[in-house]
PDB file of C-alpha atoms in Angstrom:
ATOM      1  CA  MET A   1     -15.241 -16.506  21.111  1.00 94.00           C
ATOM      2  CA  PHE A   2     -14.115 -20.118  21.665  1.00 97.00           C
ATOM      3  CA  LYS A   3     -16.343 -22.658  23.400  1.00 97.00           C
ATOM      4  CA  ASN A   4     -15.179 -25.439  25.719  1.00 97.00           C
ATOM      5  CA  ARG A   5     -14.922 -28.882  24.131  1.00 98.00           C
ATOM      6  CA  VAL A   6     -17.483 -31.049  25.884  1.00 97.00           C
ATOM      7  CA  SER A   7     -18.347 -33.926  23.523  1.00 96.00           C
ATOM      8  CA  ILE A   8     -17.360 -35.491  20.211  1.00 95.00           C
ATOM      9  CA  GLU A   9     -20.844 -34.781  18.883  1.00 95.00           C
ATOM     10  CA  GLN A  10     -20.501 -31.092  19.744  1.00 97.00           C
ATOM     11  CA  VAL A  11     -17.057 -30.884  18.128  1.00 97.00           C
ATOM     12  CA  GLU A  12     -17.832 -32.851  14.944  1.00 96.00           C
ATOM     13  CA  GLU A  13     -21.533 -32.319  14.319  1.00 95.00           C
ATOM     14  CA  GLY A  14     -22.246 -28.996  15.982  1.00 97.00           C
ATOM     15  CA  THR A  15     -22.104 -25.315  15.110  1.00 98.00           C
ATOM     16  CA  GLU A  16     -20.039 -24.217  18.099  1.00 98.00           C
ATOM     17  CA  LEU A  17     -16.511 -23.026  17.446  1.00 98.00           C
ATOM     18  CA  ALA A  18     -14.453 -25.111  19.893  1.00 98.00           C
ATOM     19  CA  PRO A  19     -10.929 -25.275  18.477  1.00 98.00           C
ATOM     20  CA  LYS A  20      -8.282 -27.586  19.888  1.00 98.00           C
ATOM     21  CA  PHE A  21      -4.883 -26.012  20.440  1.00 98.00           C
ATOM     22  CA  ASP A  22      -1.928 -28.386  20.737  1.00 95.00           C
ATOM     23  CA  GLU A  23       0.515 -28.720  23.630  1.00 93.00           C
ATOM     24  CA  ASN A  24       2.250 -25.562  22.368  1.00 94.00           C
ATOM     25  CA  GLY A  25      -1.022 -23.626  22.215  1.00 97.00           C
ATOM     26  CA  LEU A  26      -1.168 -23.746  18.412  1.00 97.00           C
ATOM     27  CA  ILE A  27      -3.587 -24.813  15.703  1.00 98.00           C
ATOM     28  CA  ALA A  28      -2.458 -25.586  12.135  1.00 98.00           C
ATOM     29  CA  CYS A  29      -3.696 -23.391   9.286  1.00 98.00           C
ATOM     30  CA  VAL A  30      -3.677 -24.334   5.593  1.00 98.00           C
ATOM     31  CA  THR A  31      -3.673 -21.233   3.393  1.00 97.00           C
ATOM     32  CA  THR A  32      -4.757 -21.481  -0.252  1.00 96.00           C
ATOM     33  CA  ALA A  33      -5.003 -18.878  -3.011  1.00 93.00           C
ATOM     34  CA  ALA A  34      -8.665 -17.925  -3.475  1.00 93.00           C
ATOM     35  CA  GLU A  35      -8.382 -17.732  -7.262  1.00 88.00           C
ATOM     36  CA  SER A  36      -6.170 -20.706  -8.163  1.00 89.00           C
ATOM     37  CA  GLY A  37      -6.719 -23.038  -5.203  1.00 91.00           C
ATOM     38  CA  GLU A  38      -2.943 -23.430  -4.938  1.00 94.00           C
ATOM     39  CA  VAL A  39      -1.677 -24.175  -1.432  1.00 96.00           C
ATOM     40  CA  LEU A  40       0.396 -21.148  -0.450  1.00 95.00           C
ATOM     41  CA  MET A  41       1.606 -22.062   3.012  1.00 95.00           C
ATOM     42  CA  LEU A  42       1.035 -24.085   6.139  1.00 97.00           C
ATOM     43  CA  GLY A  43       1.141 -21.834   9.168  1.00 96.00           C
ATOM     44  CA  TYR A  44       0.216 -21.961  12.817  1.00 97.00           C
ATOM     45  CA  MET A  45      -2.079 -19.770  14.914  1.00 98.00           C
ATOM     46  CA  ASN A  46      -2.289 -19.323  18.654  1.00 98.00           C
ATOM     47  CA  GLU A  47      -5.545 -18.243  20.286  1.00 98.00           C
ATOM     48  CA  GLU A  48      -4.884 -14.564  19.649  1.00 98.00           C
ATOM     49  CA  ALA A  49      -3.980 -15.103  15.979  1.00 98.00           C
ATOM     50  CA  LEU A  50      -7.106 -17.184  15.355  1.00 98.00           C
ATOM     51  CA  ARG A  51      -9.316 -14.622  17.095  1.00 98.00           C
ATOM     52  CA  LYS A  52      -7.797 -11.702  15.170  1.00 97.00           C
ATOM     53  CA  THR A  53      -8.100 -13.550  11.864  1.00 98.00           C
ATOM     54  CA  ILE A  54     -11.802 -14.144  12.505  1.00 98.00           C
ATOM     55  CA  GLU A  55     -12.483 -10.613  13.745  1.00 97.00           C
ATOM     56  CA  THR A  56     -10.560  -8.731  11.059  1.00 96.00           C
ATOM     57  CA  GLY A  57     -10.782 -11.073   8.069  1.00 97.00           C
ATOM     58  CA  GLU A  58      -7.014 -10.710   7.585  1.00 96.00           C
ATOM     59  CA  ALA A  59      -4.674 -13.652   8.192  1.00 97.00           C
ATOM     60  CA  HIS A  60      -2.755 -13.572  11.453  1.00 97.00           C
ATOM     61  CA  TYR A  61      -0.346 -16.333  12.413  1.00 97.00           C
ATOM     62  CA  TYR A  62       1.947 -17.169  15.283  1.00 97.00           C
ATOM     63  CA  SER A  63       5.571 -17.208  14.230  1.00 92.00           C
ATOM     64  CA  ARG A  64       7.159 -20.229  15.849  1.00 90.00           C
ATOM     65  CA  SER A  65      10.683 -19.076  14.980  1.00 85.00           C
ATOM     66  CA  ARG A  66      10.238 -15.499  16.213  1.00 87.00           C
ATOM     67  CA  GLN A  67       7.642 -16.419  18.875  1.00 92.00           C
ATOM     68  CA  VAL A  68       5.395 -13.445  18.144  1.00 94.00           C
ATOM     69  CA  LEU A  69       1.955 -12.751  16.724  1.00 96.00           C
ATOM     70  CA  TRP A  70       2.425 -12.222  13.014  1.00 93.00           C
ATOM     71  CA  HIS A  71       0.029 -10.093  10.980  1.00 95.00           C
ATOM     72  CA  LYS A  72       0.947 -11.428   7.547  1.00 92.00           C
ATOM     73  CA  GLY A  73       1.847  -8.523   5.290  1.00 86.00           C
ATOM     74  CA  ALA A  74       2.661  -6.049   8.063  1.00 84.00           C
ATOM     75  CA  THR A  75       6.279  -5.986   6.849  1.00 76.00           C
ATOM     76  CA  SER A  76       5.965  -6.907   3.176  1.00 73.00           C
ATOM     77  CA  GLY A  77       2.687  -5.099   2.506  1.00 77.00           C
ATOM     78  CA  LEU A  78       1.284  -8.353   1.107  1.00 82.00           C
ATOM     79  CA  VAL A  79      -1.739  -8.693   3.397  1.00 90.00           C
ATOM     80  CA  GLN A  80      -3.832 -11.879   3.045  1.00 93.00           C
ATOM     81  CA  LYS A  81      -7.564 -11.070   2.914  1.00 95.00           C
ATOM     82  CA  VAL A  82      -9.618 -14.092   3.954  1.00 97.00           C
ATOM     83  CA  THR A  83     -12.317 -14.931   1.416  1.00 97.00           C
ATOM     84  CA  GLU A  84     -13.371 -18.182   3.107  1.00 97.00           C
ATOM     85  CA  MET A  85     -12.510 -19.857   6.390  1.00 98.00           C
ATOM     86  CA  ARG A  86     -13.191 -23.484   7.318  1.00 98.00           C
ATOM     87  CA  ILE A  87     -12.482 -25.700  10.318  1.00 98.00           C
ATOM     88  CA  ASP A  88     -12.033 -29.448  10.230  1.00 97.00           C
ATOM     89  CA  ASP A  89     -13.937 -32.326  11.828  1.00 96.00           C
ATOM     90  CA  ASP A  90     -12.153 -32.437  15.183  1.00 96.00           C
ATOM     91  CA  GLN A  91     -11.462 -28.684  15.076  1.00 98.00           C
ATOM     92  CA  ASP A  92      -7.686 -28.950  15.316  1.00 97.00           C
ATOM     93  CA  ALA A  93      -6.980 -27.378  11.906  1.00 98.00           C
ATOM     94  CA  VAL A  94      -8.331 -24.464   9.897  1.00 98.00           C
ATOM     95  CA  TRP A  95      -8.250 -23.721   6.195  1.00 98.00           C
ATOM     96  CA  ILE A  96      -8.334 -20.167   4.851  1.00 98.00           C
ATOM     97  CA  ALA A  97      -8.641 -19.126   1.222  1.00 97.00           C
ATOM     98  CA  VAL A  98      -7.035 -15.715   0.726  1.00 95.00           C
ATOM     99  CA  SER A  99      -6.453 -13.028  -1.831  1.00 92.00           C
ATOM    100  CA  ILE A 100      -3.256 -11.009  -1.559  1.00 87.00           C
ATOM    101  CA  GLU A 101      -3.803  -7.271  -1.237  1.00 77.00           C
ATOM    102  CA  GLY A 102      -2.079  -4.215   0.093  1.00 63.00           C
ATOM    103  CA  ALA A 103       0.349  -1.455  -0.623  1.00 53.00           C
ATOM    104  CA  GLY A 104       3.123  -3.880  -1.534  1.00 50.00           C
ATOM    105  CA  LYS A 105       1.246  -5.613  -4.295  1.00 54.00           C
ATOM    106  CA  THR A 106       2.323  -5.037  -7.856  1.00 53.00           C
ATOM    107  CA  GLU A 107       1.523  -7.010 -10.985  1.00 51.00           C
ATOM    108  CA  GLY A 108       2.539 -10.628 -10.541  1.00 49.00           C
ATOM    109  CA  MET A 109       3.881  -9.955  -7.073  1.00 51.00           C
ATOM    110  CA  ASP A 110       1.534 -11.928  -4.894  1.00 60.00           C
ATOM    111  CA  ALA A 111       4.069 -14.020  -3.041  1.00 70.00           C
ATOM    112  CA  SER A 112       3.333 -15.633   0.309  1.00 77.00           C
ATOM    113  CA  CYS A 113       6.732 -17.307   0.777  1.00 85.00           C
ATOM    114  CA  HIS A 114       9.644 -15.650   2.570  1.00 84.00           C
ATOM    115  CA  VAL A 115      12.082 -17.135   0.043  1.00 87.00           C
ATOM    116  CA  GLY A 116      10.400 -15.069  -2.674  1.00 85.00           C
ATOM    117  CA  TYR A 117       8.210 -17.621  -4.398  1.00 89.00           C
ATOM    118  CA  ARG A 118       4.448 -17.344  -4.872  1.00 87.00           C
ATOM    119  CA  SER A 119       3.784 -20.492  -2.839  1.00 92.00           C
ATOM    120  CA  CYS A 120       5.963 -22.007  -0.139  1.00 95.00           C
ATOM    121  CA  PHE A 121       5.431 -25.302  -1.980  1.00 97.00           C
ATOM    122  CA  TYR A 122       7.573 -24.407  -5.004  1.00 96.00           C
ATOM    123  CA  ARG A 123       9.293 -27.790  -5.297  1.00 97.00           C
ATOM    124  CA  GLN A 124       7.873 -31.115  -6.427  1.00 98.00           C
ATOM    125  CA  VAL A 125       8.755 -34.449  -4.838  1.00 98.00           C
ATOM    126  CA  PRO A 126       8.564 -37.022  -7.657  1.00 97.00           C
ATOM    127  CA  THR A 127       6.883 -40.205  -6.446  1.00 97.00           C
ATOM    128  CA  GLY A 128       7.524 -43.804  -7.481  1.00 95.00           C
ATOM    129  CA  GLN A 129      11.258 -43.709  -6.892  1.00 90.00           C
ATOM    130  CA  GLU A 130      13.616 -44.414  -4.025  1.00 90.00           C
ATOM    131  CA  ASN A 131      15.933 -41.413  -4.249  1.00 92.00           C
ATOM    132  CA  PRO A 132      13.889 -38.498  -5.553  1.00 96.00           C
ATOM    133  CA  ASP A 133      15.498 -35.157  -6.386  1.00 97.00           C
ATOM    134  CA  LEU A 134      13.262 -32.134  -5.889  1.00 98.00           C
ATOM    135  CA  ILE A 135      12.072 -30.297  -9.001  1.00 97.00           C
ATOM    136  CA  PHE A 136      11.496 -26.538  -9.011  1.00 97.00           C
ATOM    137  CA  LYS A 137       8.014 -25.787 -10.344  1.00 95.00           C
ATOM    138  CA  GLU A 138       7.721 -21.989 -10.371  1.00 90.00           C
ATOM    139  CA  ASP A 139       9.231 -19.901 -13.159  1.00 84.00           C
ATOM    140  CA  GLY A 140      11.235 -17.843 -10.725  1.00 82.00           C
ATOM    141  CA  LYS A 141      10.978 -15.693  -7.634  1.00 83.00           C
ATOM    142  CA  THR A 142       8.398 -12.939  -7.565  1.00 76.00           C
ATOM    143  CA  PHE A 143      10.498 -10.766  -5.277  1.00 74.00           C
ATOM    144  CA  ASP A 144      13.933 -10.448  -3.767  1.00 76.00           C
ATOM    145  CA  PRO A 145      13.750 -11.257  -0.033  1.00 76.00           C
ATOM    146  CA  GLU A 146      16.675  -8.905   0.653  1.00 74.00           C
ATOM    147  CA  GLU A 147      14.621  -5.988  -0.655  1.00 76.00           C
ATOM    148  CA  ILE A 148      11.376  -6.892   1.093  1.00 70.00           C
ATOM    149  CA  TYR A 149      12.839  -8.013   4.406  1.00 71.00           C
ATOM    150  CA  PRO A 150      16.113  -6.053   4.699  1.00 72.00           C
ATOM    151  CA  GLY A 151      18.277  -7.360   7.508  1.00 73.00           C
ATOM    152  CA  ALA A 152      15.666  -9.859   8.671  1.00 75.00           C
ATOM    153  CA  GLU A 153      16.801 -13.176  10.077  1.00 78.00           C
ATOM    154  CA  ASN A 154      15.800 -16.171   7.991  1.00 83.00           C
ATOM    155  CA  PRO A 155      13.004 -18.010   9.858  1.00 83.00           C
ATOM    156  CA  THR A 156      14.071 -21.447   8.572  1.00 87.00           C
ATOM    157  CA  LYS A 157      15.568 -23.672  11.282  1.00 89.00           C
ATOM    158  CA  LEU A 158      17.769 -26.681  10.558  1.00 91.00           C
TER     159      LEU A 158
ATOM    160  CA  MET B   1      15.903 -41.507   0.953  1.00 94.00           C
ATOM    161  CA  PHE B   2      16.176 -38.481   3.272  1.00 97.00           C
ATOM    162  CA  LYS B   3      19.285 -36.310   3.393  1.00 97.00           C
ATOM    163  CA  ASN B   4      20.732 -34.650   6.481  1.00 97.00           C
ATOM    164  CA  ARG B   5      19.930 -30.967   6.890  1.00 98.00           C
ATOM    165  CA  VAL B   6      23.228 -29.103   6.632  1.00 97.00           C
ATOM    166  CA  SER B   7      22.424 -25.523   5.575  1.00 96.00           C
ATOM    167  CA  ILE B   8      19.539 -23.146   4.954  1.00 95.00           C
ATOM    168  CA  GLU B   9      20.629 -22.834   1.318  1.00 95.00           C
ATOM    169  CA  GLN B  10      20.474 -26.626   0.889  1.00 97.00           C
ATOM    170  CA  VAL B  11      17.048 -26.816   2.508  1.00 97.00           C
ATOM    171  CA  GLU B  12      15.431 -23.835   0.743  1.00 96.00           C
ATOM    172  CA  GLU B  13      17.229 -23.561  -2.581  1.00 95.00           C
ATOM    173  CA  GLY B  14      18.413 -27.092  -3.245  1.00 97.00           C
ATOM    174  CA  THR B  15      17.088 -30.248  -4.825  1.00 98.00           C
ATOM    175  CA  GLU B  16      17.877 -32.577  -1.913  1.00 98.00           C
ATOM    176  CA  LEU B  17      14.958 -34.023   0.008  1.00 98.00           C
ATOM    177  CA  ALA B  18      15.836 -33.173   3.616  1.00 98.00           C
ATOM    178  CA  PRO B  19      12.561 -33.122   5.543  1.00 98.00           C
ATOM    179  CA  LYS B  20      12.308 -31.822   9.094  1.00 98.00           C
ATOM    180  CA  PHE B  21      10.312 -33.999  11.468  1.00 98.00           C
ATOM    181  CA  ASP B  22       9.040 -32.331  14.641  1.00 95.00           C
ATOM    182  CA  GLU B  23       9.711 -33.344  18.252  1.00 93.00           C
ATOM    183  CA  ASN B  24       7.169 -36.156  17.816  1.00 94.00           C
ATOM    184  CA  GLY B  25       8.839 -37.397  14.636  1.00 97.00           C
ATOM    185  CA  LEU B  26       6.074 -36.037  12.396  1.00 97.00           C
ATOM    186  CA  ILE B  27       5.721 -33.779   9.366  1.00 98.00           C
ATOM    187  CA  ALA B  28       2.424 -32.086   8.447  1.00 98.00           C
ATOM    188  CA  CYS B  29       0.709 -33.027   5.189  1.00 98.00           C
ATOM    189  CA  VAL B  30      -1.949 -30.956   3.401  1.00 98.00           C
ATOM    190  CA  THR B  31      -4.101 -33.143   1.153  1.00 97.00           C
ATOM    191  CA  THR B  32      -6.137 -31.569  -1.654  1.00 96.00           C
ATOM    192  CA  ALA B  33      -8.459 -33.064  -4.250  1.00 93.00           C
ATOM    193  CA  ALA B  34      -6.651 -33.234  -7.598  1.00 92.00           C
ATOM    194  CA  GLU B  35      -9.723 -32.227  -9.591  1.00 88.00           C
ATOM    195  CA  SER B  36     -11.344 -29.522  -7.476  1.00 89.00           C
ATOM    196  CA  GLY B  37      -8.399 -28.221  -5.457  1.00 91.00           C
ATOM    197  CA  GLU B  38     -10.520 -28.526  -2.332  1.00 94.00           C
ATOM    198  CA  VAL B  39      -8.558 -29.146   0.862  1.00 96.00           C
ATOM    199  CA  LEU B  40      -9.613 -32.626   2.026  1.00 95.00           C
ATOM    200  CA  MET B  41      -7.623 -33.078   5.202  1.00 95.00           C
ATOM    201  CA  LEU B  42      -4.580 -32.104   7.209  1.00 97.00           C
ATOM    202  CA  GLY B  43      -2.686 -35.196   8.257  1.00 96.00           C
ATOM    203  CA  TYR B  44       0.668 -36.106   9.691  1.00 97.00           C
ATOM    204  CA  MET B  45       3.378 -38.458   8.449  1.00 98.00           C
ATOM    205  CA  ASN B  46       6.262 -40.053  10.266  1.00 98.00           C
ATOM    206  CA  GLU B  47       9.409 -41.105   8.386  1.00 98.00           C
ATOM    207  CA  GLU B  48       7.916 -44.425   7.332  1.00 98.00           C
ATOM    208  CA  ALA B  49       4.657 -42.866   6.113  1.00 98.00           C
ATOM    209  CA  LEU B  50       6.488 -40.246   4.067  1.00 98.00           C
ATOM    210  CA  ARG B  51       8.802 -42.863   2.549  1.00 98.00           C
ATOM    211  CA  LYS B  52       5.938 -45.193   1.668  1.00 97.00           C
ATOM    212  CA  THR B  53       3.906 -42.361   0.151  1.00 98.00           C
ATOM    213  CA  ILE B  54       6.835 -41.439  -2.098  1.00 98.00           C
ATOM    214  CA  GLU B  55       7.660 -45.031  -3.046  1.00 97.00           C
ATOM    215  CA  THR B  56       4.117 -46.217  -3.724  1.00 96.00           C
ATOM    216  CA  GLY B  57       2.354 -43.036  -4.831  1.00 97.00           C
ATOM    217  CA  GLU B  58      -0.462 -43.796  -2.368  1.00 96.00           C
ATOM    218  CA  ALA B  59      -1.023 -41.625   0.673  1.00 97.00           C
ATOM    219  CA  HIS B  60       0.218 -43.029   3.972  1.00 97.00           C
ATOM    220  CA  TYR B  61      -0.158 -41.145   7.224  1.00 97.00           C
ATOM    221  CA  TYR B  62       0.696 -41.655  10.856  1.00 97.00           C
ATOM    222  CA  SER B  63      -2.392 -41.844  13.016  1.00 92.00           C
ATOM    223  CA  ARG B  64      -1.705 -39.792  16.127  1.00 90.00           C
ATOM    224  CA  SER B  65      -4.789 -41.133  17.908  1.00 85.00           C
ATOM    225  CA  ARG B  66      -4.122 -44.803  17.115  1.00 87.00           C
ATOM    226  CA  GLN B  67      -0.311 -44.408  16.972  1.00 92.00           C
ATOM    227  CA  VAL B  68       0.104 -46.580  13.892  1.00 94.00           C
ATOM    228  CA  LEU B  69       1.096 -46.238  10.251  1.00 96.00           C
ATOM    229  CA  TRP B  70      -2.088 -45.604   8.326  1.00 93.00           C
ATOM    230  CA  HIS B  71      -2.443 -46.557   4.675  1.00 95.00           C
ATOM    231  CA  LYS B  72      -5.420 -44.353   3.850  1.00 92.00           C
ATOM    232  CA  GLY B  73      -8.154 -46.492   2.309  1.00 86.00           C
ATOM    233  CA  ALA B  74      -6.934 -49.818   3.706  1.00 84.00           C
ATOM    234  CA  THR B  75     -10.160 -50.049   5.742  1.00 76.00           C
ATOM    235  CA  SER B  76     -12.608 -47.960   3.715  1.00 73.00           C
ATOM    236  CA  GLY B  77     -11.321 -48.906   0.257  1.00 77.00           C
ATOM    237  CA  LEU B  78     -10.985 -45.206  -0.551  1.00 82.00           C
ATOM    238  CA  VAL B  79      -7.279 -45.145  -1.436  1.00 90.00           C
ATOM    239  CA  GLN B  80      -5.742 -41.742  -2.180  1.00 93.00           C
ATOM    240  CA  LYS B  81      -3.592 -41.870  -5.337  1.00 95.00           C
ATOM    241  CA  VAL B  82      -1.018 -39.063  -5.322  1.00 97.00           C
ATOM    242  CA  THR B  83      -1.098 -37.041  -8.546  1.00 97.00           C
ATOM    243  CA  GLU B  84       1.362 -34.392  -7.338  1.00 97.00           C
ATOM    244  CA  MET B  85       3.550 -34.027  -4.267  1.00 98.00           C
ATOM    245  CA  ARG B  86       5.240 -30.836  -3.090  1.00 98.00           C
ATOM    246  CA  ILE B  87       7.418 -29.839  -0.152  1.00 98.00           C
ATOM    247  CA  ASP B  88       7.661 -26.375   1.361  1.00 97.00           C
ATOM    248  CA  ASP B  89      10.520 -23.910   1.744  1.00 96.00           C
ATOM    249  CA  ASP B  90      11.951 -25.173   5.051  1.00 96.00           C
ATOM    250  CA  GLN B  91      10.851 -28.746   4.306  1.00 98.00           C
ATOM    251  CA  ASP B  92       8.674 -29.166   7.383  1.00 97.00           C
ATOM    252  CA  ALA B  93       5.398 -29.643   5.476  1.00 98.00           C
ATOM    253  CA  VAL B  94       4.274 -31.506   2.369  1.00 98.00           C
ATOM    254  CA  TRP B  95       1.311 -31.018   0.082  1.00 98.00           C
ATOM    255  CA  ILE B  96      -0.210 -33.880  -1.880  1.00 98.00           C
ATOM    256  CA  ALA B  97      -2.934 -33.633  -4.511  1.00 97.00           C
ATOM    257  CA  VAL B  98      -4.858 -36.905  -4.681  1.00 95.00           C
ATOM    258  CA  SER B  99      -7.577 -38.687  -6.557  1.00 92.00           C
ATOM    259  CA  ILE B 100      -9.726 -41.154  -4.641  1.00 87.00           C
ATOM    260  CA  GLU B 101      -9.712 -44.658  -6.087  1.00 77.00           C
ATOM    261  CA  GLY B 102     -10.281 -48.196  -5.007  1.00 63.00           C
ATOM    262  CA  ALA B 103     -12.773 -50.949  -4.482  1.00 53.00           C
ATOM    263  CA  GLY B 104     -14.831 -48.859  -2.076  1.00 50.00           C
ATOM    264  CA  LYS B 105     -15.503 -46.056  -4.501  1.00 54.00           C
ATOM    265  CA  THR B 106     -18.979 -45.636  -5.858  1.00 53.00           C
ATOM    266  CA  GLU B 107     -20.569 -42.670  -7.571  1.00 50.00           C
ATOM    267  CA  GLY B 108     -20.317 -39.584  -5.404  1.00 49.00           C
ATOM    268  CA  MET B 109     -18.603 -41.506  -2.650  1.00 51.00           C
ATOM    269  CA  ASP B 110     -15.154 -40.009  -2.597  1.00 60.00           C
ATOM    270  CA  ALA B 111     -15.028 -39.028   1.050  1.00 70.00           C
ATOM    271  CA  SER B 112     -11.774 -38.471   2.893  1.00 77.00           C
ATOM    272  CA  CYS B 113     -13.315 -37.603   6.255  1.00 85.00           C
ATOM    273  CA  HIS B 114     -14.046 -40.181   8.962  1.00 84.00           C
ATOM    274  CA  VAL B 115     -17.283 -38.351   9.850  1.00 87.00           C
ATOM    275  CA  GLY B 116     -18.592 -39.157   6.364  1.00 85.00           C
ATOM    276  CA  TYR B 117     -18.101 -35.868   4.555  1.00 89.00           C
ATOM    277  CA  ARG B 118     -16.118 -35.387   1.352  1.00 87.00           C
ATOM    278  CA  SER B 119     -13.680 -32.999   3.007  1.00 92.00           C
ATOM    279  CA  CYS B 120     -12.774 -32.788   6.679  1.00 95.00           C
ATOM    280  CA  PHE B 121     -13.321 -29.033   6.295  1.00 97.00           C
ATOM    281  CA  TYR B 122     -17.103 -29.232   5.914  1.00 96.00           C
ATOM    282  CA  ARG B 123     -17.892 -26.246   8.147  1.00 97.00           C
ATOM    283  CA  GLN B 124     -17.325 -22.567   7.496  1.00 98.00           C
ATOM    284  CA  VAL B 125     -16.174 -20.090  10.145  1.00 98.00           C
ATOM    285  CA  PRO B 126     -17.786 -16.759   9.234  1.00 97.00           C
ATOM    286  CA  THR B 127     -15.311 -13.914   9.674  1.00 97.00           C
ATOM    287  CA  GLY B 128     -15.946 -10.310  10.730  1.00 95.00           C
ATOM    288  CA  GLN B 129     -17.888 -11.181  13.868  1.00 90.00           C
ATOM    289  CA  GLU B 130     -17.115 -11.804  17.512  1.00 90.00           C
ATOM    290  CA  ASN B 131     -19.226 -14.912  18.165  1.00 92.00           C
ATOM    291  CA  PRO B 132     -19.345 -16.887  14.940  1.00 96.00           C
ATOM    292  CA  ASP B 133     -21.512 -19.979  14.600  1.00 97.00           C
ATOM    293  CA  LEU B 134     -20.182 -22.619  12.218  1.00 98.00           C
ATOM    294  CA  ILE B 135     -22.073 -23.141   8.948  1.00 97.00           C
ATOM    295  CA  PHE B 136     -22.291 -26.576   7.308  1.00 97.00           C
ATOM    296  CA  LYS B 137     -21.204 -26.305   3.656  1.00 95.00           C
ATOM    297  CA  GLU B 138     -21.643 -29.794   2.207  1.00 91.00           C
ATOM    298  CA  ASP B 139     -25.035 -31.083   1.093  1.00 84.00           C
ATOM    299  CA  GLY B 140     -24.806 -34.123   3.333  1.00 82.00           C
ATOM    300  CA  LYS B 141     -22.642 -37.071   4.199  1.00 83.00           C
ATOM    301  CA  THR B 142     -21.367 -39.261   1.399  1.00 76.00           C
ATOM    302  CA  PHE B 143     -21.297 -42.371   3.574  1.00 74.00           C
ATOM    303  CA  ASP B 144     -22.381 -43.672   6.943  1.00 76.00           C
ATOM    304  CA  PRO B 145     -19.315 -44.102   9.186  1.00 76.00           C
ATOM    305  CA  GLU B 146     -21.039 -46.972  11.025  1.00 74.00           C
ATOM    306  CA  GLU B 147     -21.156 -48.949   7.783  1.00 75.00           C
ATOM    307  CA  ILE B 148     -17.647 -48.181   6.622  1.00 70.00           C
ATOM    308  CA  TYR B 149     -15.888 -48.432   9.973  1.00 71.00           C
ATOM    309  CA  PRO B 150     -18.054 -50.864  12.000  1.00 71.00           C
ATOM    310  CA  GLY B 151     -17.087 -50.890  15.654  1.00 73.00           C
ATOM    311  CA  ALA B 152     -14.174 -48.522  15.142  1.00 75.00           C
ATOM    312  CA  GLU B 153     -13.307 -46.050  17.866  1.00 78.00           C
ATOM    313  CA  ASN B 154     -13.788 -42.409  16.860  1.00 83.00           C
ATOM    314  CA  PRO B 155     -10.319 -40.852  16.422  1.00 83.00           C
ATOM    315  CA  THR B 156     -11.418 -37.401  17.598  1.00 87.00           C
ATOM    316  CA  LYS B 157      -9.982 -36.429  20.982  1.00 89.00           C
ATOM    317  CA  LEU B 158     -11.449 -33.716  23.195  1.00 91.00           C
TER     318      LEU B 158
END
């Protein structure tokens, strides 16, 4: 599925899919909500995750904390259906727009963040100051992580 | 400006800005267009770039190819004014929404991509197939890179 990278012209101006994986074998993926355009998360894919996302049209990532292929929604039921996929100029990042579907979805429960918020980017960093305090921007959590991921280890690393 | 990371609760549920820089001293930054919500680029910031972005409200990145602090628009005139800045759950990624301003801006010329397109993500990856060819999605380039960056080395690496 992936072509070798042979020239800058091929990579930037061509139609061949020739992604660049970093020294850890990963490519960054920006995930936005298809309807609102809100950025939901920034994830990473290895070769297998990128291939499966393209083949199935459902978002697959590589979990850096758990070091496994991660079919988003396999645990929570909140599968991300890809409505549009893009790749950037030097093909070292992809952007997917997704709609949240699946057995786990109920009204208003379209979270993509393990903490329970709709977007992982639920806090604002005010600019123009030297010691900014973060400001919470969502009305509240859309689910309780303890219910959705019982007993799961928190993926956040210090 | 940046606090030490002491607990998962502090990082995920608190109001302290405690970003996590990776092994190369960088944090990923998703940049979207304030008006359209379109993803323009995925960049990286080091400590200095993140601090300057917060203090000045203008996007600063760290150029991995040139290995220098990069005030976006310093060469092209297309400065990115930050209209909203967010940080994610584990504070290892930021999202900025920007409007393009500056001396270099003319009608329709609000490009953020060094190749000359509006967005770096100017090509679609069709899903649901095993050998996808990329599809160009923008009508054309908004500027000629040779005019804007005369003699500059292309930052894309194979």
